[in-house]
Amino acid sequence: MPSIRRHKKECARGKKDPERSQYSVSVVLYKLVSRSWEALGGGAWAEMHLFFRPQGDSRAFRLVAWIPESQDVILNLKLSPSTRLEVEASGFGELEGFGMYFSSREEAGATADAIAAAADELNTKQKRRSLAEIQEVQSVSHDTHVVFNAEESRFEGLPEGWQTANKQFAVPVGALPRVDVEGYDDKIPSVVVMLARKLDELNGHGTLGIFRVAPDQEDCREAREAIDRGGLWDTQDPHVVATLIKVFFRELPIGLLNWLGDASLAKLARHEPCADVVSDLADPHRSLLLWLLDLMATIVTNEHTNKMSAKNMAIVMSPNLYSTHAENPMAALTMAQTVADATKNLLAWRLADHHNYADDDDDDEEHHR
């Protein structure tokens, strides 16, 4: 893999014309492979620069990104006049087969503007705006000592104004801080591990209607905002914690079950062997799905007190695990039922296979294979 150090040495030796950084931002990069986003650089935060090199009266622009710790370059893209970064409402951006996750929607918008302005400058006949008009380059240095508190799922020691780096909701799984959990091949997002631990402390597993009963919305909003800021938060209401777990999965940029694909979901809904389908799902999403099924299983195994059967759990959780883009209401309704059936069968399989628990709601044992 190329190194940014090598590039800088070549410039210093005159092998390449000097390049200057016009804009920089921290980003987690993805590449679209077979219609799925795969994290680059192990899902670590990368330093991305928009470089320009003078070429007579015009300029050449490139986007270069590298992992600060290893200095490995994971993106080296020459801009064309048509290059544009398309930013979604969640702040996730797409550019020529690459996906970009930013710490805030504002940073995503500023990066899109910088790239658009650079691309405009490449068209000398229709130069519409200058990069200098939208980006004032400043030299800023910070003396920081940042650590990640896995117990509380937050970064500590962040400079003022950097609190958005703590954002835990509406973030791609590969871009989140994750921790090792025994029994899973890949790490699990620390925020849901923390929430599950809090749920256990509050005896959520024995709480009537857990994951079904709606808590006070203001309490949920305050807790969620505190987590996203990396601030201290506490609650004695297990329904708040359960709702935050549902919100986490509902707001993933790509739904957890979307990664399986509609064809696989249809197979699961028809009681085809779950193990075969799940094994085809790549990590980190496979491990996260199994972790969630195990969390749901611990609720179901206490159904004599919480009244949450496998069917009930599937009904309340499945809408948070899949995002449909169907414009036809009937098609959307049909898909919602397919996802609910698939979720129930996945849960029944996990209950039987790993928790030695029979699902009384289901008379068909096919999916337990």
Tab-separated table of C-alpha atoms in Angstrom:
chain	number	residue	atom	x	y	z
A	1	MET	CA	0.000	0.000	0.000
A	2	PRO	CA	1.408	3.446	-0.889
A	3	SER	CA	2.523	5.717	1.901
A	4	ILE	CA	2.007	9.462	2.256
A	5	ARG	CA	5.628	9.701	3.416
A	6	ARG	CA	6.796	8.370	0.043
A	7	HIS	CA	4.693	10.936	-1.805
A	8	LYS	CA	6.135	13.787	0.257
A	9	LYS	CA	9.697	12.571	-0.353
A	10	GLU	CA	9.131	12.451	-4.101
A	11	CYS	CA	7.838	16.000	-4.068
A	12	ALA	CA	10.842	17.148	-2.042
A	13	ARG	CA	13.244	15.495	-4.510
A	14	GLY	CA	11.581	17.172	-7.453
A	15	LYS	CA	10.100	13.981	-8.906
A	16	LYS	CA	6.687	15.586	-8.634
A	17	ASP	CA	5.544	19.184	-8.800
A	18	PRO	CA	4.873	20.626	-5.345
A	19	GLU	CA	1.284	20.216	-4.196
A	20	ARG	CA	-0.531	22.324	-1.645
A	21	SER	CA	-3.390	21.332	0.597
A	22	GLN	CA	-6.371	23.588	-0.020
A	23	TYR	CA	-8.820	21.858	2.312
A	24	SER	CA	-8.675	19.065	4.895
A	25	VAL	CA	-11.172	17.071	6.923
A	26	SER	CA	-11.389	13.877	8.981
A	27	VAL	CA	-13.455	11.146	7.345
A	28	VAL	CA	-14.190	7.411	7.422
A	29	LEU	CA	-13.963	6.017	3.894
A	30	TYR	CA	-15.911	3.219	2.225
A	31	LYS	CA	-15.811	1.650	-1.229
A	32	LEU	CA	-18.819	0.277	-3.056
A	33	VAL	CA	-18.208	-3.414	-3.772
A	34	SER	CA	-21.003	-5.585	-5.177
A	35	ARG	CA	-23.619	-3.067	-4.041
A	36	SER	CA	-22.294	-3.105	-0.462
A	37	TRP	CA	-20.161	-0.536	1.335
A	38	GLU	CA	-16.827	-1.933	2.556
A	39	ALA	CA	-14.801	0.120	5.018
A	40	LEU	CA	-11.322	1.198	3.945
A	41	GLY	CA	-8.457	1.350	6.405
A	42	GLY	CA	-10.300	-0.900	8.813
A	43	GLY	CA	-12.994	1.729	9.337
A	44	ALA	CA	-10.532	4.069	11.086
A	45	TRP	CA	-10.713	7.839	10.798
A	46	ALA	CA	-8.605	9.087	7.895
A	47	GLU	CA	-7.123	12.499	7.172
A	48	MET	CA	-8.363	13.663	3.778
A	49	HIS	CA	-6.859	16.605	1.871
A	50	LEU	CA	-7.865	18.389	-1.288
A	51	PHE	CA	-4.520	19.039	-2.994
A	52	PHE	CA	-3.936	21.355	-5.936
A	53	ARG	CA	-0.963	21.703	-8.259
A	54	PRO	CA	-0.515	24.805	-10.468
A	55	GLN	CA	-0.421	24.024	-14.188
A	56	GLY	CA	0.104	27.309	-16.006
A	57	ASP	CA	-3.088	29.325	-15.755
A	58	SER	CA	-5.085	26.347	-14.491
A	59	ARG	CA	-4.897	23.852	-11.650
A	60	ALA	CA	-5.053	20.112	-11.107
A	61	PHE	CA	-6.887	18.822	-8.033
A	62	ARG	CA	-6.683	15.503	-6.194
A	63	LEU	CA	-8.348	14.048	-3.128
A	64	VAL	CA	-5.855	12.125	-1.006
A	65	ALA	CA	-6.689	10.366	2.261
A	66	TRP	CA	-4.479	8.396	4.606
A	67	ILE	CA	-4.619	6.786	8.037
A	68	PRO	CA	-2.566	9.010	10.400
A	69	GLU	CA	-1.220	6.120	12.488
A	70	SER	CA	0.115	4.019	9.598
A	71	GLN	CA	0.429	6.773	6.960
A	72	ASP	CA	-1.134	4.336	4.457
A	73	VAL	CA	-2.894	6.100	1.584
A	74	ILE	CA	-6.426	4.723	1.084
A	75	LEU	CA	-7.694	7.263	-1.462
A	76	ASN	CA	-5.920	9.014	-4.339
A	77	LEU	CA	-8.504	10.434	-6.726
A	78	LYS	CA	-7.959	12.985	-9.473
A	79	LEU	CA	-10.859	15.405	-9.778
A	80	SER	CA	-12.627	16.101	-13.065
A	81	PRO	CA	-14.942	19.018	-13.917
A	82	SER	CA	-17.933	16.767	-13.220
A	83	THR	CA	-16.762	15.439	-9.835
A	84	ARG	CA	-19.356	16.012	-7.125
A	85	LEU	CA	-19.863	14.756	-3.577
A	86	GLU	CA	-23.529	13.881	-3.057
A	87	VAL	CA	-24.463	14.204	0.616
A	88	GLU	CA	-27.472	12.454	2.154
A	89	ALA	CA	-29.562	13.883	4.983
A	90	SER	CA	-27.668	11.641	7.430
A	91	GLY	CA	-24.371	13.294	6.443
A	92	PHE	CA	-23.092	10.265	4.520
A	93	GLY	CA	-21.574	11.283	1.180
A	94	GLU	CA	-20.998	9.408	-2.088
A	95	LEU	CA	-18.381	10.266	-4.698
A	96	GLU	CA	-17.463	8.100	-7.703
A	97	GLY	CA	-17.907	4.751	-5.961
A	98	PHE	CA	-16.556	5.918	-2.611
A	99	GLY	CA	-18.575	6.566	0.538
A	100	MET	CA	-17.594	9.139	3.136
A	101	TYR	CA	-18.776	9.476	6.715
A	102	PHE	CA	-18.139	12.820	8.445
A	103	SER	CA	-18.370	13.815	12.100
A	104	SER	CA	-21.175	16.280	11.307
A	105	ARG	CA	-23.607	17.237	8.558
A	106	GLU	CA	-21.911	20.652	8.409
A	107	GLU	CA	-18.507	19.123	7.634
A	108	ALA	CA	-20.079	16.996	4.912
A	109	GLY	CA	-21.641	20.082	3.341
A	110	ALA	CA	-18.416	22.082	3.533
A	111	THR	CA	-16.498	19.240	1.881
A	112	ALA	CA	-19.089	18.983	-0.888
A	113	ASP	CA	-18.747	22.737	-1.496
A	114	ALA	CA	-14.943	22.535	-1.575
A	115	ILE	CA	-14.958	19.675	-4.090
A	116	ALA	CA	-17.574	21.397	-6.255
A	117	ALA	CA	-15.575	24.628	-6.294
A	118	ALA	CA	-12.386	22.787	-7.243
A	119	ALA	CA	-14.202	20.941	-10.028
A	120	ASP	CA	-15.592	24.242	-11.297
A	121	GLU	CA	-12.090	25.698	-11.502
A	122	LEU	CA	-11.069	22.840	-13.779
A	123	ASN	CA	-13.474	24.164	-16.375
A	124	THR	CA	-11.618	27.312	-17.407
A	125	LYS	CA	-14.342	28.342	-19.846
A	126	GLN	CA	-17.040	28.362	-17.182
A	127	LYS	CA	-15.270	29.227	-13.968
A	128	ARG	CA	-18.092	29.998	-11.573
A	129	ARG	CA	-16.559	30.257	-8.165
A	130	SER	CA	-13.197	30.134	-6.514
A	131	LEU	CA	-12.264	27.703	-3.825
A	132	ALA	CA	-10.891	30.642	-1.891
A	133	GLU	CA	-14.389	32.132	-1.692
A	134	ILE	CA	-15.744	29.261	0.349
A	135	GLN	CA	-12.746	28.081	2.335
A	136	GLU	CA	-10.434	30.183	4.453
A	137	VAL	CA	-7.312	28.160	5.169
A	138	GLN	CA	-6.106	28.530	8.737
A	139	SER	CA	-3.156	27.041	10.553
A	140	VAL	CA	-4.416	25.621	13.825
A	141	SER	CA	-2.670	23.358	16.308
A	142	HIS	CA	-4.105	21.636	19.367
A	143	ASP	CA	-2.323	19.949	22.247
A	144	THR	CA	-4.720	17.148	23.085
A	145	HIS	CA	-4.803	13.842	24.894
A	146	VAL	CA	-7.910	11.981	23.799
A	147	VAL	CA	-8.910	8.584	25.185
A	148	PHE	CA	-11.978	6.442	24.544
A	149	ASN	CA	-13.953	5.361	27.600
A	150	ALA	CA	-15.466	2.065	26.447
A	151	GLU	CA	-17.458	1.683	29.667
A	152	GLU	CA	-19.365	4.918	28.992
A	153	SER	CA	-18.961	4.770	25.172
A	154	ARG	CA	-17.470	8.244	24.798
A	155	PHE	CA	-14.257	10.061	23.931
A	156	GLU	CA	-12.705	12.055	26.762
A	157	GLY	CA	-10.315	14.971	26.424
A	158	LEU	CA	-11.709	16.300	23.144
A	159	PRO	CA	-10.993	19.990	22.411
A	160	GLU	CA	-13.948	22.343	22.605
A	161	GLY	CA	-15.962	22.155	19.412
A	162	TRP	CA	-14.938	18.576	18.647
A	163	GLN	CA	-17.744	16.957	20.637
A	164	THR	CA	-19.392	15.774	17.403
A	165	ALA	CA	-16.711	13.064	17.301
A	166	ASN	CA	-18.748	11.384	20.067
A	167	LYS	CA	-21.732	10.941	17.750
A	168	GLN	CA	-23.100	7.415	18.209
A	169	PHE	CA	-26.451	7.457	16.409
A	170	ALA	CA	-27.025	7.520	12.623
A	171	VAL	CA	-23.408	6.439	12.061
A	172	PRO	CA	-22.250	3.495	9.875
A	173	VAL	CA	-21.298	0.465	11.968
A	174	GLY	CA	-17.735	0.458	10.638
A	175	ALA	CA	-17.220	4.078	11.697
A	176	LEU	CA	-18.262	3.546	15.325
A	177	PRO	CA	-15.984	2.767	18.273
A	178	ARG	CA	-16.355	-0.974	18.850
A	179	VAL	CA	-15.326	-3.350	21.608
A	180	ASP	CA	-14.600	-7.052	21.894
A	181	VAL	CA	-17.506	-9.128	23.177
A	182	GLU	CA	-16.959	-12.803	23.895
A	183	GLY	CA	-18.686	-15.125	21.469
A	184	TYR	CA	-18.555	-12.967	18.341
A	185	ASP	CA	-16.000	-12.908	15.536
A	186	ASP	CA	-15.975	-9.121	15.179
A	187	LYS	CA	-16.245	-6.218	17.591
A	188	ILE	CA	-19.627	-4.761	18.592
A	189	PRO	CA	-20.432	-1.006	18.697
A	190	SER	CA	-19.652	0.114	22.223
A	191	VAL	CA	-22.794	2.242	22.502
A	192	VAL	CA	-25.189	-0.728	22.235
A	193	VAL	CA	-22.991	-2.799	24.550
A	194	MET	CA	-23.197	0.034	27.079
A	195	LEU	CA	-26.980	0.310	26.637
A	196	ALA	CA	-27.435	-3.455	27.024
A	197	ARG	CA	-25.402	-3.357	30.233
A	198	LYS	CA	-27.577	-0.512	31.540
A	199	LEU	CA	-30.709	-2.468	30.602
A	200	ASP	CA	-29.446	-5.406	32.635
A	201	GLU	CA	-28.679	-3.154	35.628
A	202	LEU	CA	-32.273	-1.875	35.564
A	203	ASN	CA	-33.708	-5.417	35.314
A	204	GLY	CA	-35.048	-4.617	31.873
A	205	HIS	CA	-35.294	-8.314	31.075
A	206	GLY	CA	-37.913	-8.714	33.791
A	207	THR	CA	-39.823	-5.507	33.020
A	208	LEU	CA	-43.365	-5.890	31.700
A	209	GLY	CA	-43.612	-4.898	28.032
A	210	ILE	CA	-39.919	-4.082	27.629
A	211	PHE	CA	-39.155	-2.889	24.063
A	212	ARG	CA	-42.928	-2.457	23.542
A	213	VAL	CA	-43.882	0.218	26.095
A	214	ALA	CA	-43.059	3.779	24.997
A	215	PRO	CA	-41.208	5.906	27.586
A	216	ASP	CA	-41.291	9.678	28.051
A	217	GLN	CA	-40.064	11.140	24.755
A	218	GLU	CA	-38.317	14.077	26.414
A	219	ASP	CA	-36.318	11.687	28.611
A	220	CYS	CA	-35.291	9.743	25.496
A	221	ARG	CA	-34.284	12.884	23.636
A	222	GLU	CA	-32.158	14.170	26.522
A	223	ALA	CA	-30.424	10.804	26.985
A	224	ARG	CA	-29.707	10.451	23.276
A	225	GLU	CA	-28.295	13.981	22.996
A	226	ALA	CA	-26.101	13.411	26.053
A	227	ILE	CA	-24.687	10.211	24.536
A	228	ASP	CA	-23.994	11.951	21.216
A	229	ARG	CA	-22.172	14.751	23.082
A	230	GLY	CA	-20.155	12.319	25.144
A	231	GLY	CA	-21.764	13.797	28.251
A	232	LEU	CA	-22.887	12.121	31.447
A	233	TRP	CA	-26.381	10.670	31.424
A	234	ASP	CA	-28.431	8.429	33.636
A	235	THR	CA	-31.933	7.011	33.798
A	236	GLN	CA	-33.814	4.668	36.050
A	237	ASP	CA	-36.362	3.845	33.355
A	238	PRO	CA	-35.505	0.641	31.458
A	239	HIS	CA	-37.980	1.643	28.729
A	240	VAL	CA	-35.764	4.645	27.889
A	241	VAL	CA	-32.778	2.328	27.434
A	242	ALA	CA	-34.734	-0.163	25.321
A	243	THR	CA	-36.014	2.650	23.115
A	244	LEU	CA	-32.483	3.985	22.585
A	245	ILE	CA	-31.400	0.528	21.421
A	246	LYS	CA	-34.234	0.539	18.875
A	247	VAL	CA	-33.317	4.080	17.799
A	248	PHE	CA	-29.700	3.032	17.250
A	249	PHE	CA	-30.694	0.309	14.798
A	250	ARG	CA	-33.451	2.361	13.172
A	251	GLU	CA	-31.083	5.236	12.373
A	252	LEU	CA	-28.229	3.211	10.885
A	253	PRO	CA	-27.558	4.683	7.401
A	254	ILE	CA	-28.163	1.200	5.989
A	255	GLY	CA	-30.566	-1.031	7.918
A	256	LEU	CA	-28.982	-4.091	9.515
A	257	LEU	CA	-31.222	-6.511	7.606
A	258	ASN	CA	-30.773	-4.556	4.370
A	259	TRP	CA	-27.281	-6.054	4.251
A	260	LEU	CA	-28.848	-9.502	3.791
A	261	GLY	CA	-30.718	-8.465	0.658
A	262	ASP	CA	-34.375	-8.987	-0.211
A	263	ALA	CA	-33.836	-12.474	-1.662
A	264	SER	CA	-32.235	-13.740	1.557
A	265	LEU	CA	-34.964	-12.143	3.675
A	266	ALA	CA	-37.570	-13.938	1.580
A	267	LYS	CA	-35.762	-17.234	2.216
A	268	LEU	CA	-35.739	-16.573	5.961
A	269	ALA	CA	-39.437	-15.720	5.917
A	270	ARG	CA	-40.088	-19.095	4.241
A	271	HIS	CA	-38.361	-20.952	7.090
A	272	GLU	CA	-35.269	-21.848	5.077
A	273	PRO	CA	-32.174	-22.673	7.215
A	274	CYS	CA	-31.092	-19.513	9.017
A	275	ALA	CA	-27.486	-20.564	9.603
A	276	ASP	CA	-26.746	-20.746	5.878
A	277	VAL	CA	-28.138	-17.266	5.215
A	278	VAL	CA	-26.461	-15.619	8.205
A	279	SER	CA	-23.087	-17.164	7.336
A	280	ASP	CA	-23.178	-15.303	4.019
A	281	LEU	CA	-23.442	-11.945	5.809
A	282	ALA	CA	-20.080	-10.198	6.144
A	283	ASP	CA	-18.715	-8.738	9.367
A	284	PRO	CA	-19.112	-6.463	11.217
A	285	HIS	CA	-22.819	-6.810	10.381
A	286	ARG	CA	-22.976	-10.576	10.958
A	287	SER	CA	-21.579	-10.268	14.476
A	288	LEU	CA	-23.875	-7.334	15.237
A	289	LEU	CA	-26.918	-9.280	14.017
A	290	LEU	CA	-26.014	-12.287	16.171
A	291	TRP	CA	-25.395	-9.983	19.156
A	292	LEU	CA	-28.830	-8.404	18.692
A	293	LEU	CA	-30.510	-11.807	18.366
A	294	ASP	CA	-28.864	-12.869	21.622
A	295	LEU	CA	-30.089	-9.687	23.331
A	296	MET	CA	-33.609	-10.357	22.047
A	297	ALA	CA	-33.281	-13.973	23.184
A	298	THR	CA	-32.526	-12.916	26.768
A	299	ILE	CA	-35.776	-10.942	26.717
A	300	VAL	CA	-37.790	-13.853	25.317
A	301	THR	CA	-36.400	-16.346	27.836
A	302	ASN	CA	-37.969	-14.128	30.520
A	303	GLU	CA	-41.353	-13.912	28.778
A	304	HIS	CA	-43.131	-15.361	31.816
A	305	THR	CA	-42.514	-12.013	33.569
A	306	ASN	CA	-42.113	-9.477	30.749
A	307	LYS	CA	-44.782	-10.999	28.449
A	308	MET	CA	-42.522	-10.538	25.416
A	309	SER	CA	-42.630	-13.674	23.279
A	310	ALA	CA	-40.483	-14.220	20.188
A	311	LYS	CA	-43.406	-13.074	18.058
A	312	ASN	CA	-43.824	-9.904	20.135
A	313	MET	CA	-40.101	-9.136	19.973
A	314	ALA	CA	-40.050	-9.596	16.204
A	315	ILE	CA	-43.042	-7.279	15.800
A	316	VAL	CA	-41.478	-4.437	17.804
A	317	MET	CA	-37.902	-4.829	16.516
A	318	SER	CA	-38.272	-5.625	12.813
A	319	PRO	CA	-39.383	-2.105	11.742
A	320	ASN	CA	-36.064	-0.815	13.101
A	321	LEU	CA	-33.921	-3.275	11.156
A	322	TYR	CA	-34.901	-2.640	7.549
A	323	SER	CA	-35.349	0.489	5.425
A	324	THR	CA	-37.685	0.174	2.476
A	325	HIS	CA	-37.696	2.508	-0.512
A	326	ALA	CA	-40.830	1.051	-2.075
A	327	GLU	CA	-43.130	3.769	-3.392
A	328	ASN	CA	-46.095	1.403	-3.664
A	329	PRO	CA	-47.836	1.195	-0.243
A	330	MET	CA	-48.869	-2.423	-0.827
A	331	ALA	CA	-45.307	-3.401	-1.768
A	332	ALA	CA	-44.004	-1.672	1.363
A	333	LEU	CA	-46.579	-3.475	3.513
A	334	THR	CA	-45.692	-6.836	1.970
A	335	MET	CA	-41.989	-6.232	2.572
A	336	ALA	CA	-42.649	-5.200	6.175
A	337	GLN	CA	-44.419	-8.521	6.782
A	338	THR	CA	-41.545	-10.406	5.137
A	339	VAL	CA	-39.035	-8.659	7.408
A	340	ALA	CA	-41.156	-9.391	10.494
A	341	ASP	CA	-41.398	-13.084	9.570
A	342	ALA	CA	-37.668	-13.251	8.825
A	343	THR	CA	-36.855	-11.598	12.164
A	344	LYS	CA	-39.098	-14.019	14.055
A	345	ASN	CA	-37.547	-17.036	12.360
A	346	LEU	CA	-34.020	-15.757	12.972
A	347	LEU	CA	-34.844	-15.273	16.647
A	348	ALA	CA	-36.454	-18.720	16.958
A	349	TRP	CA	-33.360	-20.272	15.354
A	350	ARG	CA	-31.005	-18.456	17.741
A	351	LEU	CA	-33.166	-19.357	20.748
A	352	ALA	CA	-33.062	-23.053	19.870
A	353	ASP	CA	-29.472	-23.184	18.665
A	354	HIS	CA	-27.715	-21.114	21.341
A	355	HIS	CA	-30.139	-20.752	24.246
A	356	ASN	CA	-31.793	-24.202	24.264
A	357	TYR	CA	-35.167	-22.486	24.387
A	358	ALA	CA	-38.235	-23.620	22.450
A	359	ASP	CA	-40.341	-20.951	20.781
A	360	ASP	CA	-43.931	-21.775	21.737
A	361	ASP	CA	-45.302	-19.413	19.086
A	362	ASP	CA	-43.830	-21.445	16.237
A	363	ASP	CA	-44.911	-24.978	15.391
A	364	ASP	CA	-42.533	-25.231	12.421
A	365	GLU	CA	-39.097	-26.486	13.368
A	366	GLU	CA	-37.597	-26.234	9.870
A	367	HIS	CA	-35.762	-22.996	10.558
A	368	HIS	CA	-34.037	-24.472	13.629
A	369	ARG	CA	-31.757	-26.576	11.426
